[in-house]
mmCIF file of C-alpha atoms and ligand atoms in Angstrom:
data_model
loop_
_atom_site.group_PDB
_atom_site.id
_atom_site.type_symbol
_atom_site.label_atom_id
_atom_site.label_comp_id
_atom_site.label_asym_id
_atom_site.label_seq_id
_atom_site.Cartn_x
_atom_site.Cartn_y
_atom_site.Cartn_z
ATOM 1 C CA UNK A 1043 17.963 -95.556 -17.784
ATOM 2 C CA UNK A 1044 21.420 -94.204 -18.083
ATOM 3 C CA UNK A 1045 24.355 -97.321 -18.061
ATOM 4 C CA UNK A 1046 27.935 -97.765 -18.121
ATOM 5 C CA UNK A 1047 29.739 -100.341 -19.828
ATOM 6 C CA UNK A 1048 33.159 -101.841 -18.907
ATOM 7 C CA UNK A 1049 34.732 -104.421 -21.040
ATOM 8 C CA UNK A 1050 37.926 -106.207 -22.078
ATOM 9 C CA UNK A 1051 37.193 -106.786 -25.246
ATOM 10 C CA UNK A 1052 36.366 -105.004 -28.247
ATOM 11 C CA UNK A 1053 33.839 -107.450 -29.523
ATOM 12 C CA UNK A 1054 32.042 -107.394 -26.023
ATOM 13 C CA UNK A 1055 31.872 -104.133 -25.201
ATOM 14 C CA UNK A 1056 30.215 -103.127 -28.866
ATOM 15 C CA UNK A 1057 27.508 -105.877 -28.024
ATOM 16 C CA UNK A 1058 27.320 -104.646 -24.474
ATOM 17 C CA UNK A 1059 26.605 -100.824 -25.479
ATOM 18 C CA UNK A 1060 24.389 -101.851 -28.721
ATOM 19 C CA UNK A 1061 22.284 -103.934 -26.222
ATOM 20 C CA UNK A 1062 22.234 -101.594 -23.288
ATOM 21 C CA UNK A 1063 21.046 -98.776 -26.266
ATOM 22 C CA UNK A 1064 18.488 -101.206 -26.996
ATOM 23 C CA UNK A 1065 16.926 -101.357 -23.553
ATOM 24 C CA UNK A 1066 15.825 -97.629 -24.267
ATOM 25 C CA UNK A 1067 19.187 -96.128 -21.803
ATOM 26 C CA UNK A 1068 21.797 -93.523 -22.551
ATOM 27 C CA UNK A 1069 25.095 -95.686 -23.516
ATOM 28 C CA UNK A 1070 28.536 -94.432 -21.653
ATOM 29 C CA UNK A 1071 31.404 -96.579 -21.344
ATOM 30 C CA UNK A 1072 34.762 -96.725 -19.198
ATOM 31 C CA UNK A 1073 38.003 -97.374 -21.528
ATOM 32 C CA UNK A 1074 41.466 -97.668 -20.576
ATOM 33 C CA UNK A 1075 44.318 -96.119 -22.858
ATOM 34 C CA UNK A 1076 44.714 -92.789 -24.668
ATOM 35 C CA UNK A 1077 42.776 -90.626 -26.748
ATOM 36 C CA UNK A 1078 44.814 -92.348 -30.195
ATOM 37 C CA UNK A 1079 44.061 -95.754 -29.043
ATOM 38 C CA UNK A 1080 40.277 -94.700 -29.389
ATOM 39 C CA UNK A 1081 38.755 -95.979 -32.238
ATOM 40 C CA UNK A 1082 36.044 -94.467 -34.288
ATOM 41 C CA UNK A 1083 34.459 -97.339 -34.258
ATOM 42 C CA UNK A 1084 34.818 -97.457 -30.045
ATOM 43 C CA UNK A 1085 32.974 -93.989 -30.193
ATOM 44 C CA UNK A 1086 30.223 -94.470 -32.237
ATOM 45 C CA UNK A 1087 28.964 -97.080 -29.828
ATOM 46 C CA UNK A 1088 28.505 -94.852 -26.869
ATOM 47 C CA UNK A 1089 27.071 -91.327 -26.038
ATOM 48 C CA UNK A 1090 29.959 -90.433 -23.884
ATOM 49 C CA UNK A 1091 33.689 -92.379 -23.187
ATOM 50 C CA UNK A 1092 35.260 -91.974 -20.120
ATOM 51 C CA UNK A 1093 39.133 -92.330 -20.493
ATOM 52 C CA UNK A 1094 41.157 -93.587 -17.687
ATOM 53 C CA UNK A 1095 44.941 -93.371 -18.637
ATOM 54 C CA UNK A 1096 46.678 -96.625 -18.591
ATOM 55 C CA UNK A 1097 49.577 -96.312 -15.763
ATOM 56 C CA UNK A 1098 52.599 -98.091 -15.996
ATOM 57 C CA UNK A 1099 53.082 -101.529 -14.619
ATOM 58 C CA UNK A 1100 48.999 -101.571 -13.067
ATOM 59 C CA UNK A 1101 46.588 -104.925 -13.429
ATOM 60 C CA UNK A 1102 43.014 -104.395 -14.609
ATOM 61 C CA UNK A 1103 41.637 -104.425 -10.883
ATOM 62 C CA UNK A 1104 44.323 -101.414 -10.252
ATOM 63 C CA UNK A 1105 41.495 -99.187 -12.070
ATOM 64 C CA UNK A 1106 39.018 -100.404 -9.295
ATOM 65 C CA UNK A 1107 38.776 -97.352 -7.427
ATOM 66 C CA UNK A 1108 39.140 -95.133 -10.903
ATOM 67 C CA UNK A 1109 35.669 -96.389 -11.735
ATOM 68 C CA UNK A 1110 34.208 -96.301 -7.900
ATOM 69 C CA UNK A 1111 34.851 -93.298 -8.120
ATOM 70 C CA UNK A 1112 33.082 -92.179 -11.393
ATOM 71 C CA UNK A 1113 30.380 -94.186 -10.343
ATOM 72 C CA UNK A 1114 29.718 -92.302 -7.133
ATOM 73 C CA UNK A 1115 29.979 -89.300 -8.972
ATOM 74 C CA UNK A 1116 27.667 -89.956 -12.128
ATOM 75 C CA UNK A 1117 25.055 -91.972 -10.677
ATOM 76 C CA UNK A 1118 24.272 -94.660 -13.246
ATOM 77 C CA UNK A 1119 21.428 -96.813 -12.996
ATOM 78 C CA UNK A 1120 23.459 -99.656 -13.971
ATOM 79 C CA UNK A 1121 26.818 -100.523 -15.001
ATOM 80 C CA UNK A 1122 27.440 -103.434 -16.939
ATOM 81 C CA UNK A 1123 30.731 -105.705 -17.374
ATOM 82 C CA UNK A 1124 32.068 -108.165 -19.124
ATOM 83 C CA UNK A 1125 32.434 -111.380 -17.798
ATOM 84 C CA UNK A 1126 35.905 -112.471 -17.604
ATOM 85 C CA UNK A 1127 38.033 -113.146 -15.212
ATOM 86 C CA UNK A 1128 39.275 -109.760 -14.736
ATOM 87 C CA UNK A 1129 36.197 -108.777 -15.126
ATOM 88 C CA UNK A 1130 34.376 -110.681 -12.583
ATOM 89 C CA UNK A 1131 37.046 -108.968 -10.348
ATOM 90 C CA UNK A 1132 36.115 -105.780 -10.841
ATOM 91 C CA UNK A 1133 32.286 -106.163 -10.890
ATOM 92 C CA UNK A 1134 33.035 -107.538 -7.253
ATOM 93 C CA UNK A 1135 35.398 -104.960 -6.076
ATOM 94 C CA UNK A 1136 32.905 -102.612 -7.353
ATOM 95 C CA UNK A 1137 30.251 -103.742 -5.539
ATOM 96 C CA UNK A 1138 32.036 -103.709 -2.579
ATOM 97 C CA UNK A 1139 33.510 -100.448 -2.659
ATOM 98 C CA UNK A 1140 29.612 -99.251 -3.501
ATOM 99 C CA UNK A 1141 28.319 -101.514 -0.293
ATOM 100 C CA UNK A 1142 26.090 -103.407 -2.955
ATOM 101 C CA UNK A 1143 26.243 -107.086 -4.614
ATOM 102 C CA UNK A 1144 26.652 -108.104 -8.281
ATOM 103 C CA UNK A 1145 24.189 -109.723 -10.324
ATOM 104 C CA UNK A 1146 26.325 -112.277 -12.314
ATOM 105 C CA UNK A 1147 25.696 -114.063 -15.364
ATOM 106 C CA UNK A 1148 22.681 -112.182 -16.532
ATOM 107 C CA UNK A 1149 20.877 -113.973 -19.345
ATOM 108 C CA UNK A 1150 17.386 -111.732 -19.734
ATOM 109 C CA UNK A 1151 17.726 -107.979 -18.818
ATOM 110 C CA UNK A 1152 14.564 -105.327 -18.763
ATOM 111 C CA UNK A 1153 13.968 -101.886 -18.915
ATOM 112 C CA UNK A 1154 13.644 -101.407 -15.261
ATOM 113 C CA UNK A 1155 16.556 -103.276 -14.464
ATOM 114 C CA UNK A 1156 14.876 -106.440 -13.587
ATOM 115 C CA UNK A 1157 17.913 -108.824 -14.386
ATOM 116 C CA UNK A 1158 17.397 -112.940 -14.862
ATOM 117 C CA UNK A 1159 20.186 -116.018 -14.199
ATOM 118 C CA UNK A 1160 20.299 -119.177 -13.729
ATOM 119 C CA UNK A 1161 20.689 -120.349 -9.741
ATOM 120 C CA UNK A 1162 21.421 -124.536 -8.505
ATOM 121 C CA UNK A 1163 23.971 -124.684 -11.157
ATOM 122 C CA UNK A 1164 21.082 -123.804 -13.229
ATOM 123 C CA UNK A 1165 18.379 -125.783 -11.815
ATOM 124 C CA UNK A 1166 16.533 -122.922 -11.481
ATOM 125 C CA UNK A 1167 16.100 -118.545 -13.214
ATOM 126 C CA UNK A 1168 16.237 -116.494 -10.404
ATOM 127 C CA UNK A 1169 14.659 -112.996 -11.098
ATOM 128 C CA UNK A 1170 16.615 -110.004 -8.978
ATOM 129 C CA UNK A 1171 16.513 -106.233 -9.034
ATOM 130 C CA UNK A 1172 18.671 -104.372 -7.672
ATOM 131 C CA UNK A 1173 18.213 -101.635 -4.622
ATOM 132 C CA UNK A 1174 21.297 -99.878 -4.779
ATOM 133 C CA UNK A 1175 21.332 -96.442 -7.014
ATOM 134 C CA UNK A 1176 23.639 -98.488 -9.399
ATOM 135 C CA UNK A 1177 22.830 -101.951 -10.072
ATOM 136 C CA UNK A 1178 26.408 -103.844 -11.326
ATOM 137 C CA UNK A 1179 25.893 -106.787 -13.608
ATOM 138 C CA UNK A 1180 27.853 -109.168 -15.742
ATOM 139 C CA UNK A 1181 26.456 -110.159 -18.807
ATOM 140 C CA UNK A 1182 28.710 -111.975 -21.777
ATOM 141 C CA UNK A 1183 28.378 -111.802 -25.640
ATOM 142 C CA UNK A 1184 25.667 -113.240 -27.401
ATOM 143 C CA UNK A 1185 23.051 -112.426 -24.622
ATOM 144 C CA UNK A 1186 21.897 -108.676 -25.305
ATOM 145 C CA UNK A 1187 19.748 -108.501 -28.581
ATOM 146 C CA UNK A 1188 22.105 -106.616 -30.656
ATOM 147 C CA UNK A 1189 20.139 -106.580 -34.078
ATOM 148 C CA UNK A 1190 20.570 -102.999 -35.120
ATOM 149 C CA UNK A 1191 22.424 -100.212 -33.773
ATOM 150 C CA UNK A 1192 22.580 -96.325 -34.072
ATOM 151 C CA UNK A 1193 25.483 -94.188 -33.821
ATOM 152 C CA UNK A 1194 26.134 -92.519 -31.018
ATOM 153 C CA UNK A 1195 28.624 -89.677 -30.243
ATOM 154 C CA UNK A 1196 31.537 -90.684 -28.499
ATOM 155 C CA UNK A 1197 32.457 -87.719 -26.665
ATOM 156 C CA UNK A 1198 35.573 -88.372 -25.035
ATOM 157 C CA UNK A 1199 35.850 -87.370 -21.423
ATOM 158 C CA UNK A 1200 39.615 -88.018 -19.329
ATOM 159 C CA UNK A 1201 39.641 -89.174 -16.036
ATOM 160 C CA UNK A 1202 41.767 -88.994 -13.441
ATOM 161 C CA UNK A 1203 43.410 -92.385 -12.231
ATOM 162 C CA UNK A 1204 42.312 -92.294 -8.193
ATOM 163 C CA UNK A 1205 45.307 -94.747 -6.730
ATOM 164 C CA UNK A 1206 43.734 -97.813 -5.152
ATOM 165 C CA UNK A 1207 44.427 -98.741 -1.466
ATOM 166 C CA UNK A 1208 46.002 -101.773 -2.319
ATOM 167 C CA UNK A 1209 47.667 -102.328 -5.802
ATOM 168 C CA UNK A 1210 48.024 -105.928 -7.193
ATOM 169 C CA UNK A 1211 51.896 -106.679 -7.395
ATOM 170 C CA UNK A 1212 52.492 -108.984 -10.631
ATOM 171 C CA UNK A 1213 54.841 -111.779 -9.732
ATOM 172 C CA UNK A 1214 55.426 -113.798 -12.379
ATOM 173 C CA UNK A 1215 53.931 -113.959 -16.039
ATOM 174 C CA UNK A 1216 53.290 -116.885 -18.678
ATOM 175 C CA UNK A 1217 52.359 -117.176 -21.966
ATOM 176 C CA UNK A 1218 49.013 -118.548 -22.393
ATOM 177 C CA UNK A 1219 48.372 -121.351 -24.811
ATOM 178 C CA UNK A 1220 46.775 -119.299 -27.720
ATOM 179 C CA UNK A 1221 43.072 -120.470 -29.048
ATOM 180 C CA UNK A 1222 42.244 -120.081 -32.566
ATOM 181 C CA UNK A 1223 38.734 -121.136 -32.304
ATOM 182 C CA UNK A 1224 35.864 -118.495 -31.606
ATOM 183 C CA UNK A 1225 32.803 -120.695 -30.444
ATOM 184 C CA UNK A 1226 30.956 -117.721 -29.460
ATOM 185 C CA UNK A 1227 30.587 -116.019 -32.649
ATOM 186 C CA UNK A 1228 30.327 -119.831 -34.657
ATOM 187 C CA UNK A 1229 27.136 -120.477 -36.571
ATOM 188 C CA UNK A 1230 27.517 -124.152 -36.048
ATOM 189 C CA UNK A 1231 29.261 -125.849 -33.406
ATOM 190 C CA UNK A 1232 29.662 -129.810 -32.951
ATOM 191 C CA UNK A 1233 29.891 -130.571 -29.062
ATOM 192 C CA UNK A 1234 31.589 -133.939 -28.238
ATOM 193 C CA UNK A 1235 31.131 -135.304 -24.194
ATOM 194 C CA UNK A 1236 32.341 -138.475 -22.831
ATOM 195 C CA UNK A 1237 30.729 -140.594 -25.498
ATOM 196 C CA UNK A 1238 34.041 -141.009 -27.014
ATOM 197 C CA UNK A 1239 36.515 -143.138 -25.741
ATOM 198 C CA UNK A 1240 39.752 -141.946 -25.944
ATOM 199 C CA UNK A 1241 41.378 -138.347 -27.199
ATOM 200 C CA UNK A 1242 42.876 -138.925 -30.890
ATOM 201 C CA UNK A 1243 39.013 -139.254 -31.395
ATOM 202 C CA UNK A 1244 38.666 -135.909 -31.369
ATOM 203 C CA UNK A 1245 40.016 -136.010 -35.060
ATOM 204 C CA UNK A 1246 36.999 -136.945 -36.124
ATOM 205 C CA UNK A 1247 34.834 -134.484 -34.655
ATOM 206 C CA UNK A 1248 37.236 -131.945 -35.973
ATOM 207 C CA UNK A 1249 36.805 -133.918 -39.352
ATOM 208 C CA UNK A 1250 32.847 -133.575 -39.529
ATOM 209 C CA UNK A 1251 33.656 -129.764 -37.768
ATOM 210 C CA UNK A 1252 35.583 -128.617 -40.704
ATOM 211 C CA UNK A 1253 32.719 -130.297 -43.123
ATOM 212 C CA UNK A 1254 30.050 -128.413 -41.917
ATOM 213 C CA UNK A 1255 32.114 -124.921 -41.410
ATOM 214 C CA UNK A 1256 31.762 -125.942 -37.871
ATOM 215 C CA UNK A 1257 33.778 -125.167 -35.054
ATOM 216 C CA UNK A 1258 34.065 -127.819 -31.750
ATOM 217 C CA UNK A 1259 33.327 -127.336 -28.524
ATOM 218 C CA UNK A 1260 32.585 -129.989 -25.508
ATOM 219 C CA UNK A 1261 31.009 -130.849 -22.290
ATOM 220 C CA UNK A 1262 32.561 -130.076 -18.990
ATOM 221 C CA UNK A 1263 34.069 -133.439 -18.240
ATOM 222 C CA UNK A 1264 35.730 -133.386 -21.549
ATOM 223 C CA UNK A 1265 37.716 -130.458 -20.948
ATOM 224 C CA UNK A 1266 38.168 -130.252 -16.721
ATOM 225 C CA UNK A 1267 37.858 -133.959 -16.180
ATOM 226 C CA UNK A 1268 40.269 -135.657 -19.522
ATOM 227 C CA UNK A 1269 41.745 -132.350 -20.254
ATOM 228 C CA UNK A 1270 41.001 -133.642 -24.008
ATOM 229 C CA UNK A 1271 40.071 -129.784 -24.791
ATOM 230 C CA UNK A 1272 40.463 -126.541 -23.673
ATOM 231 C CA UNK A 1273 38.571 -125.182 -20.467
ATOM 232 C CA UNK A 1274 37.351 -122.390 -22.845
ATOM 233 C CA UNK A 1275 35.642 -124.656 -25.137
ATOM 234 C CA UNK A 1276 32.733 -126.037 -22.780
ATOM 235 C CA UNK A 1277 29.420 -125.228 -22.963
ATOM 236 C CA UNK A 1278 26.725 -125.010 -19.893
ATOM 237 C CA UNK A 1279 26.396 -123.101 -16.826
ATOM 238 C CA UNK A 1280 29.378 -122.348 -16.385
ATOM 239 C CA UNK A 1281 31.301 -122.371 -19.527
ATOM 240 C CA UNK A 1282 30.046 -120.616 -22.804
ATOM 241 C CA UNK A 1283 26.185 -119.430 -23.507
ATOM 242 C CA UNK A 1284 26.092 -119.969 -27.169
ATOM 243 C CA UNK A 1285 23.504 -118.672 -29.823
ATOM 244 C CA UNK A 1286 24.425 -120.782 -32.436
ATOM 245 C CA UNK A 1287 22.169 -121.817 -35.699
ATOM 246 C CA UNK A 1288 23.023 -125.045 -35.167
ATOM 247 C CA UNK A 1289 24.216 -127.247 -32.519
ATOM 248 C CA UNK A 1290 25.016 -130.862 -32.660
ATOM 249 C CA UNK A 1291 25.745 -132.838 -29.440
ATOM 250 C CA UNK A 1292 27.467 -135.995 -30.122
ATOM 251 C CA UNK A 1293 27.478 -138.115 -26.971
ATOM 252 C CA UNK A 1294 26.452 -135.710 -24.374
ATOM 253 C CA UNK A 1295 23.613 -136.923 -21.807
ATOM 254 C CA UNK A 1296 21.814 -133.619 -21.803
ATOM 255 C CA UNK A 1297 22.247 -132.599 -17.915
ATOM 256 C CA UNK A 1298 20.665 -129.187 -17.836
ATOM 257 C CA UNK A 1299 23.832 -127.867 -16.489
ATOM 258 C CA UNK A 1300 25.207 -128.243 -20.590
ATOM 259 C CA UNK A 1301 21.752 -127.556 -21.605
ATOM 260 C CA UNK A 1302 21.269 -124.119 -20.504
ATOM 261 C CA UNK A 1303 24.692 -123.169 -22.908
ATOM 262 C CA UNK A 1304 23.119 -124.248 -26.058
ATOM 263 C CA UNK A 1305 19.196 -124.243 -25.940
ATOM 264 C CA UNK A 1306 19.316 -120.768 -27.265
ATOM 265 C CA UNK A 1307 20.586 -121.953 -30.880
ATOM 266 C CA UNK A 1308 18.081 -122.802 -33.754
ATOM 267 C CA UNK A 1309 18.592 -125.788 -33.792
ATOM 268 C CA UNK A 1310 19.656 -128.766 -31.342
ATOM 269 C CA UNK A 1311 20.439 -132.139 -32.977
ATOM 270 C CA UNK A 1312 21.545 -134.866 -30.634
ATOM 271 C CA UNK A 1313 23.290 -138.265 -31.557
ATOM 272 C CA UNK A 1314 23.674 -140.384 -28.413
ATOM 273 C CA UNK A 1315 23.185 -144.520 -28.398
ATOM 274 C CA UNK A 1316 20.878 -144.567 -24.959
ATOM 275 C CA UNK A 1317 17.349 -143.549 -26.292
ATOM 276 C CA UNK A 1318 16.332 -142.625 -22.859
ATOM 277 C CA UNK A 1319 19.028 -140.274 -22.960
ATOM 278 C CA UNK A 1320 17.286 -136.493 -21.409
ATOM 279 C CA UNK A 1321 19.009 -134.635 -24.331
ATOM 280 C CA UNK A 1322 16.248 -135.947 -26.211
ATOM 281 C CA UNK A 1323 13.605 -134.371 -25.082
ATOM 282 C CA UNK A 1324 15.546 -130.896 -25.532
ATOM 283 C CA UNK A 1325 16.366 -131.682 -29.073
ATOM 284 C CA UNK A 1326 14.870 -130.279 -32.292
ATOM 285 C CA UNK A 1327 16.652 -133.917 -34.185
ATOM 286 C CA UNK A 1328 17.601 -136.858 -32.280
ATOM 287 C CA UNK A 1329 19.670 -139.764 -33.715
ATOM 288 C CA UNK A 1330 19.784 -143.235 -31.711
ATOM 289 C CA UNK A 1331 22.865 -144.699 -32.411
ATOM 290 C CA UNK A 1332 26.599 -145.073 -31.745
ATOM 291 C CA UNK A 1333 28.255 -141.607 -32.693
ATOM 292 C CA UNK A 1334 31.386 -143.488 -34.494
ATOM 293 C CA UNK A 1335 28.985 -145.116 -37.057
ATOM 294 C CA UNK A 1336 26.719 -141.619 -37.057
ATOM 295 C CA UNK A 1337 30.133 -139.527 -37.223
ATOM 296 C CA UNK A 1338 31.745 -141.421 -40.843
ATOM 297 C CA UNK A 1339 28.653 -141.258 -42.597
ATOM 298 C CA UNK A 1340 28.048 -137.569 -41.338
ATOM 299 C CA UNK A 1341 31.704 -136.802 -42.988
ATOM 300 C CA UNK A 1342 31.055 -138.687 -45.830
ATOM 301 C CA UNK A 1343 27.577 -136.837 -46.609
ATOM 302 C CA UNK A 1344 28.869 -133.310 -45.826
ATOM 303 C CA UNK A 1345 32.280 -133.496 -48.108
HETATM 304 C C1 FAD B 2701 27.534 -126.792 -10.517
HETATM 305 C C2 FAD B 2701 27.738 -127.598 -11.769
HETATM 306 C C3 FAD B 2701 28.065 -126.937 -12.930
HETATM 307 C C4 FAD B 2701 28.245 -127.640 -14.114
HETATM 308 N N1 FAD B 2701 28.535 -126.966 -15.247
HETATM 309 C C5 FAD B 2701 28.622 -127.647 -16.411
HETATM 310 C C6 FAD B 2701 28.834 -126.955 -17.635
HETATM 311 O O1 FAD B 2701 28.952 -125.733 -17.683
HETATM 312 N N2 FAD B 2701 28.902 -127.684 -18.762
HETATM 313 C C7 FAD B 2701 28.772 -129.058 -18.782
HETATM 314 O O2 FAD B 2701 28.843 -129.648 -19.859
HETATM 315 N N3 FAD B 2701 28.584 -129.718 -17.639
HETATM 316 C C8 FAD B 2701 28.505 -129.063 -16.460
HETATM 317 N N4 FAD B 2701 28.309 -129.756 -15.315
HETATM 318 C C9 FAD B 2701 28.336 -131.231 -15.379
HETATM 319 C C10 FAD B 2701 27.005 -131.802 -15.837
HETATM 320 O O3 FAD B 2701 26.134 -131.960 -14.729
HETATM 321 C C11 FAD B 2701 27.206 -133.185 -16.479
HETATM 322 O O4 FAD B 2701 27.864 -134.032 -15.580
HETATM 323 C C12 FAD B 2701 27.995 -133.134 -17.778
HETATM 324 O O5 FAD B 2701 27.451 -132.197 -18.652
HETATM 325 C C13 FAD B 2701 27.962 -134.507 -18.423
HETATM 326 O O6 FAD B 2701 28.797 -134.525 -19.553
HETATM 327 P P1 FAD B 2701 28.552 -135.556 -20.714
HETATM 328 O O7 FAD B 2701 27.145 -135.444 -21.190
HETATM 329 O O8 FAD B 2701 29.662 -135.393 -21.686
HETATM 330 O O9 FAD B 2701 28.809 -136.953 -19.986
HETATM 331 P P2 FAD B 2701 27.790 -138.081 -19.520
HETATM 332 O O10 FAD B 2701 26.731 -137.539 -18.669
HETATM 333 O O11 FAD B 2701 28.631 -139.165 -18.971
HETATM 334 O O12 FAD B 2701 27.103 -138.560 -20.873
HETATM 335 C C14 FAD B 2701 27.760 -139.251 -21.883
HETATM 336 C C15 FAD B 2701 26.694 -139.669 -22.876
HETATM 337 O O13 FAD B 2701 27.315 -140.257 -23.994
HETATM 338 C C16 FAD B 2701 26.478 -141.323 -24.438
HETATM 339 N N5 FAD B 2701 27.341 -142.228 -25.189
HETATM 340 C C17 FAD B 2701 28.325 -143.040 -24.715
HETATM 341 N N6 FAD B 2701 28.956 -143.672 -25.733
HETATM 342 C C18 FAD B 2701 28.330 -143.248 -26.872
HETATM 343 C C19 FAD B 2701 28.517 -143.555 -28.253
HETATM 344 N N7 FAD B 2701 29.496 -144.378 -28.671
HETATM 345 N N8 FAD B 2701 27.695 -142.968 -29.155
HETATM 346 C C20 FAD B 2701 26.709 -142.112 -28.771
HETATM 347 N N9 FAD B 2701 26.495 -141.798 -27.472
HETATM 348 C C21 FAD B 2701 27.301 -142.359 -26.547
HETATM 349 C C22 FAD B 2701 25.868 -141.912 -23.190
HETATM 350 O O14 FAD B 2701 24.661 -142.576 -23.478
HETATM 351 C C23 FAD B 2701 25.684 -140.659 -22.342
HETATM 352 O O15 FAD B 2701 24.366 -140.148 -22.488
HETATM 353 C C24 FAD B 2701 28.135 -129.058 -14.115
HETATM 354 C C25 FAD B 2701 27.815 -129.717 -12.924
HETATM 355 C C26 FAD B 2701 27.609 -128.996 -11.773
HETATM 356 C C27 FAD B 2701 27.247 -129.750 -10.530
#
């Protein structure tokens, strides 16, 4: 199996080519930039780079057709992206432009490109294999097994930038809010939900956070409903798919639709006052009781 990777990041795309090396293929992968902006590091994860040089003024999508066009050319059996925003874009402008669909959110991926993801807001795994010559899936960090790695080449090939049919225009640009905290790579993360009451609460999850070396993430309500956190600290479906060693959930019910972002960690330990709450039954610890007596003592123990 030969594959592609495209991603944003640095961190992502040296899990995406470790993993795709794993799954027994040839490792290539589509950068943006110049030869000097190449690291050696960038090389050694893939057998073969294909550099697309960055034109003035163009969004990420702007390289749409650049990498169509490889595609068409080199055949891949699959070509794997990162799932952000931007990236999401291109996996679907891809697929269109290759009269094929995307399989998103892959969480299990095989040999013979047999991807898995989760369906009904994650009700249900839905098992899918693609027809076209190149299958195009997403797949985020922390889902490929990435345990050891072997070097790889890096031969640099230049491409030519093909002009797309229809160029994004930029009309405006802001500053985004700047997160310091890195819940995907955190080896313990305390969730909070809507068992707290009120916002300056949050001080003391950050309190027991900083005790354990922790880092603090949420449920979904907590950060799109109250706004208490940052969208890009909510686990489930269809927030972050963490792999954490340990995750504590501190007044979340346990819908499956938060479940499915954590029950890959170690360990699950739940503290919620309703005993019948379902997060019990996916737990490794449970703890019946009100989180702001569990919380103190927690902080107490830890410091
Ligand atoms: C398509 C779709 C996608 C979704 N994606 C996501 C997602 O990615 N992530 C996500 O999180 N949700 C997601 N949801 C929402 C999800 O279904 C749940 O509604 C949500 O996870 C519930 O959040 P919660 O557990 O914080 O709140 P609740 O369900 O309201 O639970 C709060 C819990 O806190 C407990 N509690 C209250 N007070 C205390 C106290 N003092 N001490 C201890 N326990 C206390 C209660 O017993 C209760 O169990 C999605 C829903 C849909 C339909």
């Amino acid at each position: 199996m030969r594959t592609i990777v495209f991603a944003e990041q640095e961190k992502a795309y040296a899990e995406l080519c470790i993993g795709a090396g794993q799954l027994g293929s040839g490792v290539e992968a589509v950068r943006i930039g110049s030869q000097d902006q190449l690291s050696e590091e960038i090389k050694r994860r893939a057998d073969k780079v294909w550099l697309i040089p960055a034109q003035s003024g163009a969004m990420l999508e702007d390289y749409t057709e650049t990498i169509a066009d490889l595609l068409t050319k080199e055949k891949p059996d699959l070509m794997l992206i990162e799932p952000t925003k931007r990236g999401k874009l291109i996996a679907g402008r891809l697929a269109a432009l290759l009269g094929t669909s995307v399989l998103t959110d892959v969480m299990e991926l095989s040999g013979n490109g047999q991807a898995k993801h989760l369906v009904y807001g994650g009700a249900a795994v839905r098992l899918e294999k693609a027809v076209a010559p190149t299958a195009i899936a997403t797949i985020g960090t922390g889902v490929l097994d990435v345990l050891s790695s072997s070097s790889r080449q890096g031969a640099v090939v230049s491409l030519n930038f093909v002009e797309p049919s229809q160029r994004v225009k930029r009309v405006a640009q802001e500053q985004k809010p700047k997160s310091n905290v890195d819940l995907l790579s955190a080896k313990r993360v305390i969730a909070v939900g809507r068992g707290i009451a009120k916002e300056e609460d949050l001080s003391l999850i950050r309190e027991l956070a900083e005790a354990v070396g922790g880092e603090v993430g949420c449920s979904r309500p907590i950060a799109e409903g109250e706004k208490w956190m940052p969208k890009e600290a909510y686990i489930g479906v269809s927030g972050l798919m963490l792999t954490s060693e340990v995750y504590m959930a501190l007044g979340i019910s346990g819908q499956v639709q938060h479940m499915v972002g954590c029950n890959r960690s170690k360990v699950v330990i739940a503290v919620n006052q309703d005993k019948n709450s379902p997060i019990f039954k996916q737990a490794d610890y449970g703890i019946v009781a009100d989180l702001y007596k569990v919380v103190p003592a927690l902080i107490k123990h830890f410091k």
